[in-house]
XYZ file of C-alpha atoms in Angstrom:
682
model
C -84.327 -176.471 51.235
C -82.038 -173.558 52.157
C -80.451 -173.627 48.705
C -83.828 -173.411 47.032
C -84.783 -170.267 49.057
C -81.601 -168.558 47.894
C -82.552 -168.924 44.240
C -83.739 -165.632 42.763
C -85.516 -165.580 39.377
C -84.893 -162.792 36.870
C -88.321 -161.261 37.599
C -88.997 -161.176 41.351
C -92.124 -163.008 42.646
C -93.589 -159.752 43.995
C -93.206 -157.943 40.644
C -96.431 -157.236 38.788
C -95.932 -157.518 35.033
C -98.067 -158.335 31.987
C -97.870 -162.075 31.304
C -100.905 -164.077 30.146
C -102.330 -161.560 27.680
C -104.393 -161.925 24.526
C -101.480 -160.902 22.275
C -99.069 -163.347 23.932
C -101.525 -166.240 23.515
C -102.331 -165.306 19.900
C -98.664 -164.955 18.927
C -97.815 -168.204 20.718
C -100.569 -170.058 18.896
C -99.423 -168.571 15.574
C -95.865 -169.822 16.098
C -97.216 -173.155 17.339
C -99.147 -173.550 14.092
C -96.136 -172.598 11.924
C -93.570 -174.771 13.694
C -96.123 -177.562 14.169
C -96.728 -177.745 10.418
C -92.973 -177.662 9.738
C -92.409 -180.444 12.282
C -95.067 -182.654 10.656
C -93.284 -182.256 7.327
C -89.834 -183.014 8.767
C -91.016 -185.953 10.895
C -92.824 -187.629 7.983
C -89.805 -187.226 5.702
C -86.926 -188.044 8.030
C -88.373 -189.298 11.308
C -86.513 -186.455 13.071
C -87.441 -183.207 14.800
C -85.617 -180.283 16.401
C -86.675 -178.215 19.409
C -88.736 -175.118 18.527
C -88.619 -173.256 21.870
C -85.370 -171.369 21.266
C -86.159 -170.149 17.714
C -89.648 -169.121 18.850
C -88.144 -167.204 21.785
C -85.655 -165.499 19.454
C -88.395 -164.431 17.036
C -90.716 -163.428 19.888
C -88.089 -161.081 21.323
C -87.457 -159.381 17.983
C -91.073 -159.009 16.877
C -92.324 -158.320 20.378
C -89.842 -155.539 21.065
C -90.356 -153.844 17.692
C -94.080 -154.194 17.120
C -95.989 -155.437 20.179
C -94.161 -153.969 23.210
C -94.186 -157.335 24.971
C -92.627 -157.958 28.376
C -90.195 -160.774 29.114
C -93.009 -162.751 30.755
C -95.242 -162.276 27.708
C -92.385 -163.476 25.476
C -92.103 -166.526 27.726
C -95.814 -167.244 27.242
C -95.339 -166.909 23.468
C -92.592 -169.546 23.367
C -94.483 -171.740 25.854
C -97.686 -171.843 23.784
C -95.677 -172.162 20.563
C -93.555 -175.108 21.693
C -96.689 -177.204 22.267
C -97.280 -177.280 18.505
C -93.837 -178.736 17.739
C -94.017 -181.482 20.395
C -97.563 -182.595 19.556
C -96.759 -182.595 15.834
C -93.821 -184.902 16.505
C -95.949 -187.345 18.510
C -98.717 -187.379 15.891
C -96.348 -187.843 12.938
C -94.373 -190.609 14.643
C -97.438 -192.769 15.333
C -100.838 -192.043 13.790
C -99.871 -192.572 10.100
C -99.443 -196.190 11.222
C -103.214 -196.567 10.651
C -102.405 -196.609 6.917
C -100.075 -199.609 7.244
C -102.118 -202.006 9.403
C -103.469 -205.341 8.156
C -107.111 -204.445 7.706
C -107.947 -201.983 4.929
C -110.607 -200.548 7.266
C -107.859 -199.325 9.607
C -106.955 -196.590 7.103
C -110.399 -195.071 7.715
C -109.223 -194.048 11.193
C -106.613 -191.834 9.556
C -109.135 -189.021 9.215
C -109.096 -185.445 10.426
C -111.427 -185.849 13.418
C -109.688 -188.935 14.813
C -106.253 -187.309 14.450
C -107.580 -184.117 16.071
C -109.097 -185.922 19.064
C -106.084 -188.143 19.717
C -103.702 -185.175 19.360
C -105.705 -183.057 21.807
C -106.104 -185.886 24.354
C -102.407 -186.808 24.203
C -101.279 -183.177 24.297
C -103.492 -182.219 27.237
C -102.519 -185.371 29.133
C -98.810 -184.550 28.795
C -99.348 -181.109 30.335
C -101.889 -182.258 32.953
C -99.618 -184.912 34.405
C -96.711 -182.454 34.575
C -98.595 -180.159 36.968
C -97.967 -182.262 40.116
C -94.415 -183.017 38.934
C -93.290 -179.413 38.455
C -92.126 -178.809 42.016
C -90.386 -182.193 42.247
C -88.477 -181.979 38.988
C -88.134 -178.277 38.175
C -87.811 -176.725 41.638
C -86.486 -179.412 44.013
C -84.101 -180.824 41.385
C -82.978 -177.413 40.116
C -79.282 -178.111 40.701
C -79.423 -181.687 39.386
C -81.600 -181.364 36.271
C -80.317 -178.578 33.989
C -83.051 -178.913 31.287
C -80.630 -177.630 28.599
C -83.155 -176.208 26.106
C -85.167 -174.601 28.915
C -82.056 -172.998 30.403
C -80.867 -171.772 26.991
C -84.322 -170.371 26.258
C -84.268 -168.457 29.561
C -80.875 -167.031 28.599
C -82.350 -165.884 25.282
C -85.246 -164.146 27.027
C -82.967 -162.486 29.613
C -80.486 -161.383 26.960
C -83.358 -159.986 24.914
C -84.319 -157.754 27.834
C -80.781 -156.385 27.870
C -80.752 -155.737 24.132
C -79.354 -157.509 21.072
C -80.682 -158.572 17.718
C -80.640 -162.375 17.839
C -83.246 -163.026 15.197
C -81.465 -161.385 12.263
C -79.300 -164.452 11.583
C -82.252 -166.824 11.969
C -84.312 -164.739 9.528
C -81.434 -164.784 7.029
C -81.433 -168.575 7.251
C -85.202 -168.630 6.818
C -85.049 -166.392 3.742
C -82.203 -168.255 2.046
C -83.926 -171.596 2.733
C -87.181 -170.320 1.211
C -85.329 -169.095 -1.897
C -83.412 -172.373 -2.239
C -86.567 -174.451 -1.658
C -88.474 -172.415 -4.255
C -85.768 -173.079 -6.855
C -85.765 -176.747 -5.886
C -89.383 -177.664 -5.172
C -91.289 -175.208 -7.379
C -89.085 -174.587 -10.420
C -86.953 -177.763 -10.012
C -83.901 -175.804 -11.110
C -82.058 -177.653 -8.338
C -82.379 -181.446 -8.385
C -84.140 -182.873 -5.332
C -82.399 -186.251 -5.039
C -79.208 -186.675 -7.100
C -78.093 -190.312 -7.127
C -75.633 -192.782 -8.610
C -76.278 -196.517 -8.691
C -74.072 -199.377 -9.797
C -75.540 -202.009 -12.115
C -76.830 -205.335 -10.810
C -74.400 -206.996 -13.220
C -71.417 -205.234 -11.633
C -69.153 -208.031 -10.369
C -67.470 -205.947 -7.691
C -70.224 -203.814 -6.178
C -73.718 -204.676 -7.510
C -76.720 -202.431 -6.855
C -74.912 -200.032 -4.513
C -76.659 -196.671 -4.458
C -75.474 -193.304 -3.194
C -78.062 -190.539 -3.097
C -78.894 -187.378 -1.205
C -82.053 -185.354 -0.726
C -80.141 -182.077 -0.821
C -82.566 -179.821 1.052
C -81.808 -176.901 3.405
C -83.744 -178.470 6.281
C -81.552 -181.581 6.318
C -78.392 -179.466 6.239
C -79.705 -177.428 9.180
C -80.727 -180.497 11.166
C -77.247 -181.983 10.703
C -75.561 -178.817 11.972
C -77.848 -178.645 15.019
C -77.455 -182.285 16.103
C -73.690 -182.120 15.511
C -71.076 -184.406 13.949
C -71.303 -187.210 16.515
C -74.997 -188.046 16.113
C -74.967 -187.199 12.380
C -72.010 -189.555 11.903
C -73.697 -192.416 13.740
C -76.871 -191.848 11.683
C -75.071 -192.019 8.349
C -73.050 -195.032 9.539
C -76.293 -196.991 9.744
C -77.103 -195.894 6.187
C -73.656 -196.915 4.939
C -74.157 -200.379 6.428
C -77.528 -200.766 4.714
C -76.742 -199.318 1.289
C -73.063 -200.217 0.821
C -72.841 -203.506 2.756
C -76.152 -205.329 3.136
C -77.840 -204.356 -0.151
C -74.868 -205.249 -2.450
C -74.432 -208.513 -0.500
C -78.113 -209.503 -0.741
C -78.223 -208.438 -4.408
C -75.497 -210.982 -5.062
C -76.971 -213.991 -3.248
C -80.794 -213.662 -3.408
C -82.785 -214.719 -6.449
C -84.977 -211.899 -7.882
C -88.059 -214.158 -7.657
C -87.572 -214.479 -3.895
C -87.247 -210.710 -3.573
C -90.483 -210.262 -5.544
C -92.269 -212.820 -3.348
C -91.133 -211.021 -0.204
C -92.333 -207.668 -1.586
C -95.704 -209.259 -2.365
C -95.935 -210.654 1.186
C -95.273 -207.208 2.651
C -97.798 -205.518 0.349
C -95.269 -203.623 -1.791
C -96.113 -205.623 -4.941
C -99.663 -206.486 -6.024
C -98.700 -209.835 -7.570
C -95.478 -211.480 -8.731
C -97.041 -211.847 -12.179
C -97.642 -208.078 -12.474
C -95.089 -205.396 -13.262
C -94.420 -202.508 -10.870
C -94.049 -202.295 -7.120
C -90.999 -201.124 -5.200
C -87.914 -201.350 -7.407
C -89.912 -201.758 -10.647
C -90.433 -205.541 -10.969
C -90.451 -206.972 -14.502
C -92.204 -210.407 -14.379
C -91.125 -211.276 -17.932
C -87.416 -210.582 -17.531
C -87.542 -211.648 -13.842
C -85.572 -208.566 -12.810
C -85.929 -205.135 -11.183
C -85.253 -201.687 -12.570
C -83.773 -200.730 -9.185
C -82.514 -203.694 -7.158
C -81.374 -201.464 -4.302
C -84.913 -200.142 -3.720
C -86.413 -203.639 -4.004
C -84.025 -205.121 -1.425
C -84.412 -202.107 0.848
C -88.180 -202.563 1.083
C -88.083 -206.373 1.118
C -85.435 -206.888 3.816
C -83.542 -203.821 5.046
C -86.545 -202.024 6.550
C -87.368 -205.072 8.673
C -83.762 -205.339 9.820
C -83.886 -201.624 10.622
C -87.171 -202.100 12.487
C -85.545 -204.717 14.694
C -82.596 -202.423 15.335
C -84.809 -199.444 16.233
C -86.933 -201.624 18.528
C -83.877 -202.957 20.340
C -82.268 -199.511 20.463
C -85.409 -198.014 21.970
C -85.752 -200.755 24.569
C -82.036 -200.582 25.485
C -82.341 -196.817 25.942
C -85.387 -197.353 28.125
C -83.635 -200.005 30.250
C -80.743 -197.603 30.821
C -83.204 -195.115 32.296
C -84.816 -197.578 34.744
C -82.978 -196.058 37.750
C -84.308 -192.678 36.614
C -87.830 -194.099 36.345
C -87.753 -195.484 39.893
C -86.280 -192.261 41.276
C -88.836 -190.138 39.417
C -91.824 -192.112 40.703
C -90.540 -191.972 44.305
C -89.842 -188.248 43.993
C -93.315 -187.572 42.586
C -95.042 -189.378 45.468
C -92.890 -187.514 48.003
C -93.703 -184.159 46.375
C -97.437 -184.756 46.495
C -97.153 -185.346 50.255
C -95.054 -182.202 50.767
C -97.454 -180.064 48.740
C -100.302 -181.036 51.083
C -98.219 -180.226 54.172
C -97.084 -176.827 52.859
C -100.431 -175.622 51.521
C -100.423 -171.997 52.735
C -99.618 -168.611 51.308
C -98.080 -169.209 47.881
C -95.800 -166.860 45.954
C -96.766 -165.917 42.387
C -93.861 -167.931 40.998
C -95.079 -171.063 42.819
C -98.734 -171.000 41.795
C -99.727 -174.111 39.817
C -103.155 -175.133 38.615
C -105.058 -176.966 41.342
C -104.526 -180.729 41.624
C -108.285 -181.084 41.172
C -107.720 -179.942 37.580
C -105.339 -182.882 37.168
C -107.780 -185.385 38.667
C -110.944 -184.230 36.946
C -109.054 -183.469 33.747
C -107.661 -187.016 33.568
C -111.125 -188.470 34.216
C -112.541 -186.183 31.525
C -109.951 -187.370 28.983
C -110.776 -191.017 29.766
C -114.468 -190.195 29.265
C -113.714 -188.526 25.907
C -111.843 -191.592 24.700
C -114.624 -193.903 25.912
C -117.560 -191.930 24.508
C -116.478 -190.297 21.247
C -117.331 -192.402 18.160
C -114.227 -191.198 16.266
C -111.929 -193.136 18.609
C -111.312 -196.731 17.413
C -112.950 -199.391 19.568
C -115.958 -201.679 19.671
C -118.198 -200.560 22.469
C -117.856 -198.576 25.699
C -115.906 -201.295 27.567
C -113.073 -201.510 25.029
C -112.714 -197.758 24.800
C -112.808 -197.368 28.574
C -109.905 -199.819 28.881
C -108.007 -197.836 26.230
C -108.580 -194.619 28.184
C -107.424 -196.177 31.459
C -104.311 -197.657 29.814
C -103.477 -194.252 28.320
C -103.607 -192.566 31.741
C -101.623 -195.362 33.451
C -98.891 -195.540 30.803
C -99.012 -191.746 30.590
C -98.354 -191.296 34.327
C -95.250 -193.482 33.975
C -93.784 -192.148 30.745
C -94.567 -188.482 31.365
C -92.443 -188.746 34.510
C -89.712 -190.611 32.645
C -89.775 -188.161 29.713
C -89.534 -185.120 31.973
C -86.545 -186.395 33.944
C -84.699 -187.631 30.844
C -85.023 -184.299 28.989
C -83.859 -182.616 32.180
C -80.558 -184.433 31.795
C -79.958 -184.781 28.072
C -82.408 -182.412 26.354
C -85.570 -182.890 24.308
C -83.725 -183.743 21.077
C -82.307 -186.896 22.713
C -85.552 -187.938 24.424
C -86.093 -191.684 23.681
C -89.756 -191.242 22.744
C -89.461 -194.158 20.301
C -88.435 -196.520 23.092
C -91.333 -195.453 25.303
C -93.811 -195.818 22.450
C -92.433 -199.247 21.494
C -92.706 -200.369 25.134
C -96.313 -199.079 25.217
C -97.175 -200.895 21.970
C -95.691 -204.152 23.252
C -97.207 -203.801 26.734
C -100.668 -202.998 25.359
C -100.435 -205.894 22.890
C -99.569 -208.317 25.694
C -102.479 -207.045 27.810
C -104.821 -207.495 24.848
C -103.499 -210.992 24.117
C -103.921 -211.984 27.770
C -107.672 -211.257 27.567
C -108.043 -212.929 24.176
C -108.003 -209.803 22.027
C -105.898 -210.685 19.010
C -106.094 -210.220 15.262
C -106.366 -207.347 12.766
C -109.411 -205.750 14.436
C -107.382 -204.981 17.578
C -104.363 -203.464 15.786
C -105.877 -199.928 15.630
C -106.659 -200.054 19.365
C -103.038 -200.823 20.209
C -101.881 -197.983 17.964
C -104.295 -195.558 19.638
C -102.747 -196.242 23.048
C -99.208 -195.995 21.674
C -100.039 -192.831 19.729
C -101.500 -190.927 22.664
C -98.613 -191.962 24.937
C -96.093 -190.813 22.332
C -97.861 -187.450 22.037
C -98.156 -187.117 25.832
C -94.505 -188.016 26.460
C -93.289 -185.654 23.711
C -95.415 -182.807 25.059
C -94.347 -183.547 28.637
C -90.711 -183.181 27.606
C -91.388 -179.825 25.937
C -93.580 -178.723 28.865
C -90.750 -179.479 31.291
C -88.329 -177.314 29.312
C -90.909 -174.497 29.262
C -91.498 -174.716 33.012
C -87.740 -174.619 33.604
C -87.540 -171.464 31.477
C -90.389 -169.974 33.485
C -88.729 -170.896 36.784
C -85.514 -169.117 35.761
C -87.138 -165.941 34.409
C -89.759 -165.704 37.169
C -92.947 -166.689 35.340
C -96.215 -167.809 36.921
C -96.485 -171.623 36.412
C -100.278 -171.464 36.385
C -100.213 -169.046 33.432
C -97.739 -171.234 31.553
C -99.908 -174.306 32.105
C -102.955 -172.490 30.739
C -100.927 -171.319 27.732
C -99.820 -174.915 27.099
C -103.443 -176.125 27.119
C -104.470 -173.440 24.628
C -101.403 -174.038 22.443
C -102.024 -177.791 22.414
C -105.633 -177.429 21.261
C -104.994 -174.762 18.601
C -101.924 -176.531 17.208
C -103.786 -179.853 17.030
C -106.417 -178.258 14.786
C -103.808 -177.303 12.184
C -101.588 -180.380 12.630
C -104.479 -182.648 11.626
C -105.143 -180.517 8.549
C -101.460 -180.441 7.559
C -100.993 -184.195 7.822
C -104.110 -184.790 5.731
C -102.936 -182.409 2.989
C -99.461 -183.979 2.890
C -101.121 -187.381 2.505
C -102.872 -186.369 -0.732
C -101.346 -188.365 -3.616
C -100.206 -186.606 -6.762
C -101.776 -187.406 -10.136
C -98.772 -189.582 -10.968
C -99.246 -191.543 -7.718
C -102.944 -192.052 -8.448
C -102.091 -193.396 -11.897
C -99.798 -195.935 -10.191
C -102.624 -197.003 -7.854
C -101.162 -195.203 -4.811
C -103.866 -193.710 -2.586
C -101.677 -192.224 0.185
C -98.544 -190.083 -0.212
C -97.502 -191.041 3.328
C -95.596 -194.305 3.144
C -94.047 -193.525 -0.246
C -90.538 -192.204 -0.950
C -92.001 -188.683 -0.673
C -93.070 -189.137 2.957
C -91.757 -192.498 4.218
C -92.932 -191.872 7.825
C -90.270 -194.228 9.222
C -91.379 -194.173 12.865
C -95.050 -194.841 12.101
C -94.174 -197.635 9.661
C -92.042 -199.291 12.323
C -94.790 -199.153 14.966
C -97.340 -200.547 12.515
C -94.963 -203.419 11.675
C -94.578 -204.306 15.359
C -98.295 -203.934 16.024
C -99.264 -206.217 13.114
C -96.591 -208.775 13.853
C -97.410 -209.156 17.554
C -101.164 -209.312 16.991
C -100.908 -211.780 14.084
C -97.944 -213.670 15.631
C -96.203 -213.766 12.225
C -93.371 -211.236 12.338
C -90.375 -212.066 10.120
C -88.363 -212.660 13.255
C -85.243 -213.738 11.352
C -84.852 -210.216 9.942
C -85.984 -208.519 13.152
C -83.321 -210.356 15.162
C -80.579 -209.375 12.714
C -81.498 -205.788 13.566
C -81.723 -206.546 17.297
C -78.167 -207.869 17.384
C -76.917 -205.010 15.228
C -78.148 -202.695 17.996
C -76.464 -204.868 20.636
C -73.176 -204.756 18.693
C -73.369 -200.951 18.630
C -73.976 -200.813 22.379
C -71.001 -203.122 22.971
C -68.930 -200.677 20.899
C -70.134 -197.875 23.205
C -72.191 -196.282 20.423
C -75.772 -195.105 20.940
C -77.650 -197.853 19.167
C -80.871 -195.915 18.604
C -79.239 -193.297 16.354
C -77.404 -196.009 14.396
C -80.626 -198.029 14.097
C -82.586 -195.069 12.738
C -79.824 -194.593 10.149
C -80.070 -198.264 9.181
C -83.819 -197.919 8.719
C -83.866 -194.615 6.796
C -82.815 -194.193 3.154
C -79.230 -192.995 2.700
C -80.669 -190.048 0.774
C -81.967 -188.749 4.127
C -78.970 -189.369 6.375
C -76.212 -188.283 3.952
C -77.196 -184.577 3.711
C -77.750 -184.556 7.493
C -74.209 -185.914 7.873
C -72.880 -183.102 5.659
C -74.523 -180.581 7.990
C -72.825 -182.324 10.907
C -69.483 -182.116 9.107
C -69.910 -178.350 8.657
C -70.357 -178.142 12.441
C -67.235 -180.292 12.934
C -65.161 -177.958 10.739
C -66.450 -174.920 12.657
C -65.677 -176.588 16.005
C -62.176 -177.520 14.833
C -61.520 -173.961 13.704
C -62.647 -172.561 17.061
C -60.490 -175.062 18.930
C -57.490 -174.080 16.817
C -58.132 -170.395 17.572
C -58.588 -171.245 21.268
C -62.206 -170.016 21.252
C -64.226 -171.440 24.140
C -68.011 -171.154 24.313
C -70.461 -171.994 27.074
C -73.461 -174.187 26.131
C -75.635 -171.057 26.223
C -73.296 -169.180 23.853
C -73.298 -172.223 21.550
C -77.112 -172.307 21.451
C -77.208 -168.599 20.607
C -74.307 -168.728 18.136
C -74.761 -167.549 14.564
C -74.310 -171.073 13.214
C -77.121 -172.540 15.319
C -79.461 -169.634 14.592
C -78.801 -169.763 10.841
C -79.247 -173.565 10.854
C -82.537 -173.143 12.720
C -83.640 -170.750 9.982
C -82.681 -173.313 7.327
C -84.762 -176.000 9.061
C -87.784 -173.744 9.520
C -87.582 -172.230 6.022
C -87.060 -175.521 4.194
C -89.790 -177.330 6.093
C -92.262 -174.457 5.765
C -91.627 -174.260 2.026
C -92.341 -177.980 1.786
C -95.642 -177.547 3.634
C -96.693 -174.520 1.542
C -95.868 -176.286 -1.725
C -97.762 -179.374 -0.538
C -100.823 -177.179 0.121
C -100.504 -175.627 -3.353
C -100.194 -179.049 -4.957
C -103.241 -180.359 -3.062
C -105.570 -178.844 -5.688
C -105.683 -179.870 -9.337
C -105.039 -176.273 -10.406
C -102.055 -175.984 -8.096
C -100.660 -179.289 -9.332
C -100.915 -178.102 -12.945
C -99.198 -174.838 -12.044
C -96.279 -176.672 -10.429
C -95.999 -178.970 -13.439
C -95.988 -176.027 -15.877
C -93.228 -174.079 -14.089
C -90.979 -177.113 -13.552
C -87.655 -176.916 -15.409
C -86.574 -180.472 -14.582
C -87.302 -182.070 -17.966
C -85.705 -179.278 -19.991
C -82.594 -179.265 -17.790
C -82.136 -183.025 -17.454
C -83.100 -183.890 -21.038
C -80.701 -184.566 -23.904
C -81.152 -181.004 -25.165
C -80.182 -179.615 -21.739
C -77.535 -180.637 -19.215
C -78.448 -184.310 -19.237
C -79.249 -186.215 -16.043
C -75.641 -186.208 -14.846
C -75.209 -182.488 -15.457
C -78.542 -181.746 -13.776
C -77.511 -183.714 -10.685
C -74.124 -181.973 -10.653
C -75.799 -178.542 -10.807
C -77.972 -179.416 -7.801
C -74.978 -180.752 -5.881
C -73.060 -177.515 -6.497
C -75.968 -175.475 -5.120
C -76.008 -177.665 -1.984
C -72.247 -177.253 -1.577
C -72.707 -173.481 -1.893
C -75.417 -173.562 0.789
C -73.128 -175.571 3.089
C -70.347 -173.028 2.496
C -72.685 -170.144 3.388
C -73.595 -171.966 6.613
C -69.896 -172.407 7.418
C -69.041 -168.755 6.707
C -71.864 -167.483 8.902
C -71.055 -169.937 11.717
C -67.361 -169.031 11.603
C -67.900 -165.268 11.381
C -67.129 -163.026 14.350
C -69.967 -161.245 16.112
């Protein structure tokens, strides 16, 4: 206890300073909306997200100092409210699109704006509510043991901003260059989106091997931020799938069996009809693209097994943390009752009654609102109770884990998988099985995923506040407001991105989510598990191949979850991310050679990280804006009219090979710019 009294925040508890103001809340909500929309886009495309707190803090300092005269505590409120949008968007995108992939066609009806909005708000509020009684245990009492890396780095940004410095310039440069690049690529199609090269099925040495890359600025930025280690493990999973398993299966499996498997999984209407994944030709008994056909028929199920096992293994590794967290939480609640007296400003939380009545209110919302899936009050009440019970466990787990390893490494997938499996077993034990119960299981898993993701971000924000001397109560209010406002726009964004293009409609595709455009890997995985457990007909032979792939990785001392995600995703996603990681590796090697040593805080605030953050934000935002433009028939016609793809890739232009080469050169140039900025001296 003596050590805790010696801690002095940047702003003293007795200092009176503007904090929870109208402008700080409005700016925070604005950034929450922007980064929330960008996160939805990135999560649906790649199944990945990056923390938004630091870039929001950087932008808040610059704009606040120049235009709004904000204090350090107001800037902290801005990043606190803004970070809620990113975390809730991740939870929503990872789970709720699963409604589109369940057995019953009626399940897709739950993928509507109001249902998404309600589940996002309930999950987001629950994540913050349950963190209120945990703040003192995990943020204050464990200050020396739980560093909360993003929260600490964000506090350093805010403190440095008070002392002067123009951090945001580099991030804005990245944002601007990414917007320009994305406009050339996604509006004018001057830059190819996915260059590829595929070997023929008749190739005796390497049949149907495909190398491809979605050469976007956001993937390059993500790769730089996560670093060479994780990026390398991700692409290793893709190499196994696309250069080992697919060529092998293309050699030994009859095309008719592949077509039958695609039909079973719903990727092909009928084996007698042309089309489907890979372009089935029932007359010639062959595919236009064997690699795509095998990927959807077999590889995704193998990847699903690997991700499931990787998530569960990660969760098992944290069991000691879970036990310790629960014990610590109970102990803290007792201490808070004993020490209820005069409270300093920096120790004021929302009353525990808010937690109790708030949790009851959320259960009531789930039980009473007609937009929530469920047949009758009893079913919905059980769903609400399960959400609070699982939430109490995984919010604690999420908070402690991010305290050690950061939000980017938070095993949300493992927690959600465990929730899906646990809920399914509870349902089966009371006789609830079959397609009609699949949406109910997904609702529980979805809200827990959102709550756990938001709890992780909330913990980082509260750590930032603890270090700079914020009022916890004000931060908690800002998080509630940010969660609600962001949820309103997140639901709208995900609905717009789901609108199929005219070409998709002509092919009979009714949802853009689930296609190559937005594969939604996490949601597809959860839907596969949900359906399989409820119907008791999972393709266990493929699932277990993936399970033991994950076990092999763990035995090799490699984080199986990252490898599993790489196995599941298309190589076109992981390869450009890997290139971003390699740029970071080259920068790190150069600094080591020059004997340059950086602290973690200096690394977070380095030009490379800030520029990469700008690339991620700019690329993702451009994708969202273009998706909104293309949502209308007029906007779709405009995009089609300004596209240069056909003239460039046609026989009268560069040809397909030349067009792909041009795009690749632009991506190489972008990677070189990232390297030059990261390696430049301040």
